CSV table of C-alpha atoms in Angstrom, one decimal:
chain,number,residue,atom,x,y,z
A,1319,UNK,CA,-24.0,-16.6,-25.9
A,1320,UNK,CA,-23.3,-20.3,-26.6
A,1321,UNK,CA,-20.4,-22.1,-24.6
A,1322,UNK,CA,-20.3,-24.2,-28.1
A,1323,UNK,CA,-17.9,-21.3,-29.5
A,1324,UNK,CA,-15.2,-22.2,-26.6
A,1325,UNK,CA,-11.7,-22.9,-26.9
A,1326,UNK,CA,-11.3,-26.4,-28.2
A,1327,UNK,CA,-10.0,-29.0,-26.2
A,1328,UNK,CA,-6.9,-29.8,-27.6
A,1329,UNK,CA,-5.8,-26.1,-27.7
A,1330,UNK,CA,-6.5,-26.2,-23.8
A,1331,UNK,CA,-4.7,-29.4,-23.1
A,1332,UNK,CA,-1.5,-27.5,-24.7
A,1333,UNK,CA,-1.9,-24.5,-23.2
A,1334,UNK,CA,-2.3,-26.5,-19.4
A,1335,UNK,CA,0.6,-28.2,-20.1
A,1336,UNK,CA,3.1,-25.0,-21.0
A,1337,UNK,CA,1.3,-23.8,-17.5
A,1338,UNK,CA,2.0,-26.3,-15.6
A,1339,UNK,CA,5.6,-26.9,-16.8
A,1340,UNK,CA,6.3,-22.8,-16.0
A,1341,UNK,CA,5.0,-23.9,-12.4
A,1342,UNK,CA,6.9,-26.8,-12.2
A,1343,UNK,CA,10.1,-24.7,-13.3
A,1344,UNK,CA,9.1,-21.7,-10.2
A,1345,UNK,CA,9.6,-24.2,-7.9
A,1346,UNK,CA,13.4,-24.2,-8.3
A,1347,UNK,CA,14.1,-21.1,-10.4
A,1348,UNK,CA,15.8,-18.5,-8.9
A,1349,UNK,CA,14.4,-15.7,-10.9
A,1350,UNK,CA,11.3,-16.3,-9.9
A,1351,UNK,CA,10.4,-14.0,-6.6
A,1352,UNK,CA,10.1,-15.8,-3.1
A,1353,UNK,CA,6.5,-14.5,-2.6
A,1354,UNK,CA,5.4,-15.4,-6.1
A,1355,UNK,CA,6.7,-18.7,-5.6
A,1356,UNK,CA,5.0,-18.6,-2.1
A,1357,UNK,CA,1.5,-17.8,-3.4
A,1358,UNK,CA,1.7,-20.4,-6.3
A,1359,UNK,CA,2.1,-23.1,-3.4
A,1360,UNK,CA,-0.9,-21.3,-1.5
A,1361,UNK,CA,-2.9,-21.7,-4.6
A,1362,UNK,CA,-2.2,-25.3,-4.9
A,1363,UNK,CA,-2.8,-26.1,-1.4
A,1364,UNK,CA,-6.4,-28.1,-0.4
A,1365,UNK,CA,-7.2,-25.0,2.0
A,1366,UNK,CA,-8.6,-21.8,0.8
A,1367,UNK,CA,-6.7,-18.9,1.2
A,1368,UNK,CA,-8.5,-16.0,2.9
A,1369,UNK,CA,-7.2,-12.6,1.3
A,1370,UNK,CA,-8.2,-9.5,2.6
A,1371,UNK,CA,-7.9,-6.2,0.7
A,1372,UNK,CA,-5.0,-3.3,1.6
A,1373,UNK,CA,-5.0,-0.1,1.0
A,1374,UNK,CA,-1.9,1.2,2.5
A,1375,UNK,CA,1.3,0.5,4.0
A,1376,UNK,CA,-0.4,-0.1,7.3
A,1377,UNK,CA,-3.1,-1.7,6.7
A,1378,UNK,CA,-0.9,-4.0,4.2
A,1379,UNK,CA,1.6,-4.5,7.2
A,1380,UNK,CA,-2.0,-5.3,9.7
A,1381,UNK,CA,-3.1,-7.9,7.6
A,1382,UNK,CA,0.4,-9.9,7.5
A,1383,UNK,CA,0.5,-9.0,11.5
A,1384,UNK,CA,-2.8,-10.9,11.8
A,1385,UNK,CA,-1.7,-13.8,10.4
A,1386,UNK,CA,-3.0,-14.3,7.1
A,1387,UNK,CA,-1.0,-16.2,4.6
A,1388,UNK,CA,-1.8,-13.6,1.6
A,1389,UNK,CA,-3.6,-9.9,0.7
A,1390,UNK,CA,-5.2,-8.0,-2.3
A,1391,UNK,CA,-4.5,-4.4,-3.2
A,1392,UNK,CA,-8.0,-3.2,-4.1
A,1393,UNK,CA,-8.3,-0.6,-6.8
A,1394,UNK,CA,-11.6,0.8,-5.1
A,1395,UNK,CA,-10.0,1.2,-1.9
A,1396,UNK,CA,-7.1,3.0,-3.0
A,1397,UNK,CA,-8.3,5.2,-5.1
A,1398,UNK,CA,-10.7,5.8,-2.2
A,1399,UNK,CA,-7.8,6.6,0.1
A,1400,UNK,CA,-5.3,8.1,-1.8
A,1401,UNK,CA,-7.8,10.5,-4.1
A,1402,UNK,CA,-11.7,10.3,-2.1
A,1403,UNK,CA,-12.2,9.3,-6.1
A,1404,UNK,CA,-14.4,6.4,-6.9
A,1405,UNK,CA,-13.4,3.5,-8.8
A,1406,UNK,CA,-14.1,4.6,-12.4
A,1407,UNK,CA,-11.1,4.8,-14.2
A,1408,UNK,CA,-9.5,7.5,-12.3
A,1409,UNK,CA,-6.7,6.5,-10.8
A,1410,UNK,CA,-3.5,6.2,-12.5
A,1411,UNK,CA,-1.0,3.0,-13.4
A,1412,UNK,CA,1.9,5.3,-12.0
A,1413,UNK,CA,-0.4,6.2,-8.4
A,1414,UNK,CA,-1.4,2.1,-7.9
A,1415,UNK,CA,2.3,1.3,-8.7
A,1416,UNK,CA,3.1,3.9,-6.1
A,1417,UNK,CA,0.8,2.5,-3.2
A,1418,UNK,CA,1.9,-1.5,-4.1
A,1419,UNK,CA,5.6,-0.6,-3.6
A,1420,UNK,CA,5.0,1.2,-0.1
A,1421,UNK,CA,2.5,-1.9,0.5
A,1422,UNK,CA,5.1,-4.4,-0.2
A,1423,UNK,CA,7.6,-2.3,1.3
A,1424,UNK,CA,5.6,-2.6,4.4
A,1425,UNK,CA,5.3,-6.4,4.5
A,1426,UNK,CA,7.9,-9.2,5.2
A,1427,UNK,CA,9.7,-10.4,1.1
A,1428,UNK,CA,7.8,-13.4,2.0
A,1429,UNK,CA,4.2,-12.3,2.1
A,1430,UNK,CA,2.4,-12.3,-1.0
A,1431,UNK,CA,-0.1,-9.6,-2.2
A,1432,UNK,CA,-2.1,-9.3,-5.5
A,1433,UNK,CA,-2.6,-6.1,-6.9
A,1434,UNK,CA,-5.7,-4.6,-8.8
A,1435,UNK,CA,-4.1,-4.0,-12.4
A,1436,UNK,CA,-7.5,-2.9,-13.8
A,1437,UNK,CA,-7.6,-3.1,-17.7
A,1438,UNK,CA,-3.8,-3.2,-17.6
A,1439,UNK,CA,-4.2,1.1,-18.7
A,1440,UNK,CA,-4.5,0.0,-22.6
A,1441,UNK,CA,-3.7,-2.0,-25.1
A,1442,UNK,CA,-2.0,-5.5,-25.1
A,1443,UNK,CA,1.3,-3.6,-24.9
A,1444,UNK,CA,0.1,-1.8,-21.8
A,1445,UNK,CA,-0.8,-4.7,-19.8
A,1446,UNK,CA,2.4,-6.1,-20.5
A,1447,UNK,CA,3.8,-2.8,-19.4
A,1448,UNK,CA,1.8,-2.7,-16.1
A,1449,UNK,CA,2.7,-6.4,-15.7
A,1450,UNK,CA,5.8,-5.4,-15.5
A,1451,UNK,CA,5.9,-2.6,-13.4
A,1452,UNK,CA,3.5,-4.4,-10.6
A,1453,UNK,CA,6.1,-7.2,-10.6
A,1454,UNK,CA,9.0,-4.7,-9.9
A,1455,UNK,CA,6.8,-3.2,-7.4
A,1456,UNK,CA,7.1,-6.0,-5.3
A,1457,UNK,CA,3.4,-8.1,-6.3
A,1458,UNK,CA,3.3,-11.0,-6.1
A,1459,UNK,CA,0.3,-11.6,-8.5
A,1460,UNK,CA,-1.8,-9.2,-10.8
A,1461,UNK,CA,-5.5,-9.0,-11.5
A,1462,UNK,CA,-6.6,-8.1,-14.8
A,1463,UNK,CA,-9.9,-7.4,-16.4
A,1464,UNK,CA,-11.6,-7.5,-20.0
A,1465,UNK,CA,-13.1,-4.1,-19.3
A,1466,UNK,CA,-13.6,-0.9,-21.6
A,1467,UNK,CA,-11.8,2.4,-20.7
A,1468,UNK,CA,-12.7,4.1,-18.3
A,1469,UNK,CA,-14.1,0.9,-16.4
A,1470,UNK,CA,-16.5,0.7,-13.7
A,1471,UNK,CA,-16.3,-1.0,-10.4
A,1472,UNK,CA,-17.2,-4.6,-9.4
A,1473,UNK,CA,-20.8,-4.9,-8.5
A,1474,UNK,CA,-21.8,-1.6,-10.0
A,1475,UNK,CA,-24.1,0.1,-13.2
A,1476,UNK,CA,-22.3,0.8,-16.4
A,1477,UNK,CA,-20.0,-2.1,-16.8
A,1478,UNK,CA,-19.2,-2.9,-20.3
A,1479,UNK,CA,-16.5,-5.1,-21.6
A,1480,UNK,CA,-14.4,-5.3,-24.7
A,1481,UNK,CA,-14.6,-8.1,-27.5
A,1482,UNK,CA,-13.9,-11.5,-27.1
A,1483,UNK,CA,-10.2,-11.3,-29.2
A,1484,UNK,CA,-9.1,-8.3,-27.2
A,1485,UNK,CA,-9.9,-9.6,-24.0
A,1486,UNK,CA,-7.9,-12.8,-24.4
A,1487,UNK,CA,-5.1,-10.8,-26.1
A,1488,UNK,CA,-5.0,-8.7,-23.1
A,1489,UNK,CA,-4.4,-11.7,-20.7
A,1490,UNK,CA,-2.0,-13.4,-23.5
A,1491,UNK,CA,0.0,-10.2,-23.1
A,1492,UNK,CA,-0.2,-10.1,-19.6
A,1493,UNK,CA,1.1,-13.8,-19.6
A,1494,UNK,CA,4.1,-13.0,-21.9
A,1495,UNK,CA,5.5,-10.4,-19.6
A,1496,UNK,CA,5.3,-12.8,-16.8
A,1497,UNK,CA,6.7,-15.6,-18.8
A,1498,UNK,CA,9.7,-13.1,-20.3
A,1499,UNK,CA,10.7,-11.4,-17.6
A,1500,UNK,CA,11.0,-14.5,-15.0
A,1501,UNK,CA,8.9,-12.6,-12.0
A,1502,UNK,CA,6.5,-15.3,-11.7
A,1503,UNK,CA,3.7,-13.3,-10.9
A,1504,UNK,CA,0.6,-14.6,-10.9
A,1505,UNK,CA,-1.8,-13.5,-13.4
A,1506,UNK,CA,-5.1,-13.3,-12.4
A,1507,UNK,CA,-7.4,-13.5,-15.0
A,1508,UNK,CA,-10.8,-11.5,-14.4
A,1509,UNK,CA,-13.6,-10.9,-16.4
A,1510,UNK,CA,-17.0,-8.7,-16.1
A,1511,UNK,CA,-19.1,-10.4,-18.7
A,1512,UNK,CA,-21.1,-12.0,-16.6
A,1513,UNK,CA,-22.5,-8.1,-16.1
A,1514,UNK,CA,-21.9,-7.0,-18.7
A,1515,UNK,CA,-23.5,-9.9,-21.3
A,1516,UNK,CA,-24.8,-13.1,-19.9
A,1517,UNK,CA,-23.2,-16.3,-17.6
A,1518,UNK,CA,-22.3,-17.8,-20.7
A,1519,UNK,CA,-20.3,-15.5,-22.2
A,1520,UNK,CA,-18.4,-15.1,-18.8
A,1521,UNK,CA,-18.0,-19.0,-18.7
A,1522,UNK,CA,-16.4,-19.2,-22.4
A,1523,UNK,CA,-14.0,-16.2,-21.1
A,1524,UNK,CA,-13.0,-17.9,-18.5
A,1525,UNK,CA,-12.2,-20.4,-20.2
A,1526,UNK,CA,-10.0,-19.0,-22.9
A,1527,UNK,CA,-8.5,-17.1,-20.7
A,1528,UNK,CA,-7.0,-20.3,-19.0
A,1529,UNK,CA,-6.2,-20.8,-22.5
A,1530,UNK,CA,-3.7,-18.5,-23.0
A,1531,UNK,CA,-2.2,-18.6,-20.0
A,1532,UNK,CA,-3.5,-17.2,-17.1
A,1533,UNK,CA,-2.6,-19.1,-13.6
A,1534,UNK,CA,-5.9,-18.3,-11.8
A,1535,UNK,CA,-9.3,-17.2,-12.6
A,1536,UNK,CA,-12.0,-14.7,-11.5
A,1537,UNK,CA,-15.4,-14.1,-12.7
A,1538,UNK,CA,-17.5,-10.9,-11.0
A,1539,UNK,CA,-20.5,-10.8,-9.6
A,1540,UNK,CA,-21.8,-14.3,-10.0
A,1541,UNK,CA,-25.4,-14.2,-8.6
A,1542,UNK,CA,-26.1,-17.1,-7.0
A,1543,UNK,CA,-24.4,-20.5,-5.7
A,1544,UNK,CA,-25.7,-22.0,-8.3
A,1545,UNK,CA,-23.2,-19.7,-10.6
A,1546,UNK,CA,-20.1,-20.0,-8.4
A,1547,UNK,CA,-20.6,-23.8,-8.8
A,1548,UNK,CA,-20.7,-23.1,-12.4
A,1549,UNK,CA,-17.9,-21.4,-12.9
A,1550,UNK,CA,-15.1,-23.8,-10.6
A,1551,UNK,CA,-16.0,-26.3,-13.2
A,1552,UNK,CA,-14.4,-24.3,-16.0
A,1553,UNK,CA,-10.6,-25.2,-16.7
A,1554,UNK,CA,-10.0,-27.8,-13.8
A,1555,UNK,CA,-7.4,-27.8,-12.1
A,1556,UNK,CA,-6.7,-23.5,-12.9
A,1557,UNK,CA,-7.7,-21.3,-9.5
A,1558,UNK,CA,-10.4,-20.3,-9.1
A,1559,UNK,CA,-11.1,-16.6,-6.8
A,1560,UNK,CA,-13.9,-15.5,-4.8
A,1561,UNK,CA,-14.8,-12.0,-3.9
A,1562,UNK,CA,-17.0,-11.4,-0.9
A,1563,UNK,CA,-18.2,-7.8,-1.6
A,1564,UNK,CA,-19.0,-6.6,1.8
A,1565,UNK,CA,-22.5,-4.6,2.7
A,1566,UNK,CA,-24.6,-5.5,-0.2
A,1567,UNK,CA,-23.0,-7.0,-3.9
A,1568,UNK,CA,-24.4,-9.3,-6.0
A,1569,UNK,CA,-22.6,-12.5,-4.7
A,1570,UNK,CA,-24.0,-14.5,-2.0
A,1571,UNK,CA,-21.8,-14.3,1.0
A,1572,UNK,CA,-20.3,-18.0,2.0
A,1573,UNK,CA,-18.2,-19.1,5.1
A,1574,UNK,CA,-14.5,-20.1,4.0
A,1575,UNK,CA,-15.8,-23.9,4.1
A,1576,UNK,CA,-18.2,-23.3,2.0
A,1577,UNK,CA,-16.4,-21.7,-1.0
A,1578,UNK,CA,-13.6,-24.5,-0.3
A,1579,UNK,CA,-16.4,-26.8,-0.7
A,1580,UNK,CA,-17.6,-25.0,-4.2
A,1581,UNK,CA,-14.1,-25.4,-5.8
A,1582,UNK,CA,-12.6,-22.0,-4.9
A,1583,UNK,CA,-8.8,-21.7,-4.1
A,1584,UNK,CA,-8.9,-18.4,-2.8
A,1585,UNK,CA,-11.3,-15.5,-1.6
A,1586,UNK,CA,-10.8,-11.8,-1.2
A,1587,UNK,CA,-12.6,-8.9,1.0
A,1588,UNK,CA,-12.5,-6.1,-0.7
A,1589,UNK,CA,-13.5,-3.2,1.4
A,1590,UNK,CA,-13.8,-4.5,5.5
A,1591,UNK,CA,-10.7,-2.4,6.4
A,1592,UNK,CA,-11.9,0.8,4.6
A,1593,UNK,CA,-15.3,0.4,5.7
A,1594,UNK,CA,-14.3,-0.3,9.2
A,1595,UNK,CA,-11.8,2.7,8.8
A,1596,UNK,CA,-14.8,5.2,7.7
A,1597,UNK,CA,-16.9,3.8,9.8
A,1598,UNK,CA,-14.3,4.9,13.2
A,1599,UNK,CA,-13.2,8.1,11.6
A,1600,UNK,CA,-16.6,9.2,11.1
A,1601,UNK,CA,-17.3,8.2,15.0
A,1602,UNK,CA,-14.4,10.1,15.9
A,1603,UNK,CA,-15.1,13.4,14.6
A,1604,UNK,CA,-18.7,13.2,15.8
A,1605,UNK,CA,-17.1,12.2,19.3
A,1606,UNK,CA,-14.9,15.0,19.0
A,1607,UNK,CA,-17.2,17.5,17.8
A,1608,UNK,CA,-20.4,16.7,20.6
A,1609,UNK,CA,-17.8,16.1,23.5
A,1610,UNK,CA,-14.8,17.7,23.1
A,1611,UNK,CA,-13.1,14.1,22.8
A,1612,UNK,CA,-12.7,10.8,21.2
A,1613,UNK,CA,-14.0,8.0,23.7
A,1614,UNK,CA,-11.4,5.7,25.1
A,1615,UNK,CA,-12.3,2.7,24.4
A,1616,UNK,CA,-12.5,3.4,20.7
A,1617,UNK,CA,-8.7,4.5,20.7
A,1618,UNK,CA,-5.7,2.2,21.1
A,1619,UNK,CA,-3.1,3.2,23.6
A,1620,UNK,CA,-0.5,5.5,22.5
A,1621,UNK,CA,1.7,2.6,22.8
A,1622,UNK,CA,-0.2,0.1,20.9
A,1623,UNK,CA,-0.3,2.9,18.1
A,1624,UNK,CA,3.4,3.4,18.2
A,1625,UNK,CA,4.1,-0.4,17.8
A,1626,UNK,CA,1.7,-0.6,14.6
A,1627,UNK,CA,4.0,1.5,12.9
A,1628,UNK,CA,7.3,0.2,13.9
A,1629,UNK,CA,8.9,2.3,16.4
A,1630,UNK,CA,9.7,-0.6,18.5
A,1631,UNK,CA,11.8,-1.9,15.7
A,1632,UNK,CA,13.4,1.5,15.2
A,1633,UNK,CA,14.2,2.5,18.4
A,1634,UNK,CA,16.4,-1.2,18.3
A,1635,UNK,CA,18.2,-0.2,15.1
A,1636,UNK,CA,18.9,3.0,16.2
A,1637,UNK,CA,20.6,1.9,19.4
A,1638,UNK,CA,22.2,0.0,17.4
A,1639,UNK,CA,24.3,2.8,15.6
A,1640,UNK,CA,24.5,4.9,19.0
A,1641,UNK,CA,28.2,6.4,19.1
């Protein structure tokens, strides 16, 4: 499809301003949430942020521990971990709330993670609902796609997207909950058209979707370089997000210069913990199986394990409340 069709320029020049001026009002509101407010600054910063992908409690609280500045909740890795489902549809609103709170829970109020709010579960009213909800959860920023129910994972077959008008209602809606409720959270605006139809139509939707609102954008699957360069020159000065499929997607993989280089403001890696994670377990059981055993130097210390998950900090509290 023609980029002629896309949002006209004075339409965008309004919308950018309303943005900007909601941005410019975060920075001293106090409704707005400290790690909402925290990843706006991230986004605005030269640097790239480098976002890895949760999955848990833990491995939320490992990525803070190894010192990056942000994370993603990725809806193919929980509903990996939490139902051995794949990520078609499957998982519920109410279960990826469920896992974001004890993710955030997990994390310092301070540390900002974006969660996977798929097709926003519906209609416009939906996504405003599951807005919402994520925000209350403790996200600091939502993704959310133009997708048909049930929807199909990033980089895979059968990915089909709705029309044009209910995509960017979706994101408008997604927009006004943010805006209404004073959260802040960052909408992330992602669409799968580039899959599903053509580079062009995924260009326009970008577009529009900067258009009404969105504070960062994401297109999947981009095939080549030559697309991602594409693509950061839609809606300037609107993030732009990277995805770094691990083991085999359709997106080149690029160094964290690089994609700074291209335009990008942030980058996520959607499966290296679970993948790492199936990887060991798998090792394990064979280990134990063959030799009665795990090997050692595949296991932390007891100690080390203990620390991961906070008895350290609990054994101070308790002796804290010691009659």
């Amino acid at each position: 499809m023609s980029l002629a069709a896309a949002p006209g320029a004075s339409s965008r020049v309004a919308h950018r301003a309303r943005r900007d001026a909601r941005c410019r009002a975060s920075d001293g509101a106090s409704v707005v949430a400290p790690h909402a407010k925290v990843l706006r600054d991230l986004l605005r910063s030269p640097r790239i942020v480098q976002a890895p992908c949760a999955h848990d409690a833990l491995s939320a609280r490992l990525i803070e521990r190894a010192g990056f500045s942000a994370a993603f909740m990725s809806g193919f890795c929980v509903s990996a971990s939490r139902l051995a489902l794949p990520d078609t549809g499957l998982i519920s609103y109410g279960e990826m709330v469920d896992v974001g709170r004890t993710c955030n829970d997990a994390t310092s109020a301070s540390f900002p993670i974006v969660g996977d709010g798929d097709d926003g579960y519906g209609n416009a009213m939906n996504a405003k609902r599951t807005v919402r909800g994520y925000a209350k959860a403790g996200f600091a920023g939502i993704l959310i796609e133009d997708q048909v129910a049930p929807k199909a994972c990033g980089h895979t077959k059968n990915r089909r997207v709705v029309s044009r008008e209910e995509a960017t209602t979706r994101v408008r809606a997604a927009c006004d909950a943010r805006d209404e409720d004073g959260s802040g959270i960052v909408v992330f605006a992602r669409s799968d058209s580039r899959s599903a139809v053509d580079l062009d139509e995924a260009l326009w939707r970008a577009a529009a979707f900067a258009d009404v609102g969105a504070d960062a954008l994401f297109v999947d699957a981009l095939r080549s370089k030559e697309e991602m360069r594409a693509f950061c020159k839609v809606a300037p000065g609107v993030p732009k997000m990277a995805n770094m499929l691990e083991g085999g997607g359709s997106t080149p993989i690029c160094t964290p210069q690089e994609l700074e280089d291209m335009g990008f403001s942030i980058v996520a890696y959607p499966l290296s913990l679970l993948a790492v994670s199936v990887n060991a377990m798998e090792r394990a059981l064979r280990e134990i199986k063959l030799e009665g055993y795990p090997r050692d130097e595949t296991l932390p210390t007891f100690a080390r394990l203990q620390e991961s998950v906070g008895f350290p900090e609990y054994y101070a509290d308790d002796a804290r409340y010691k009659a």
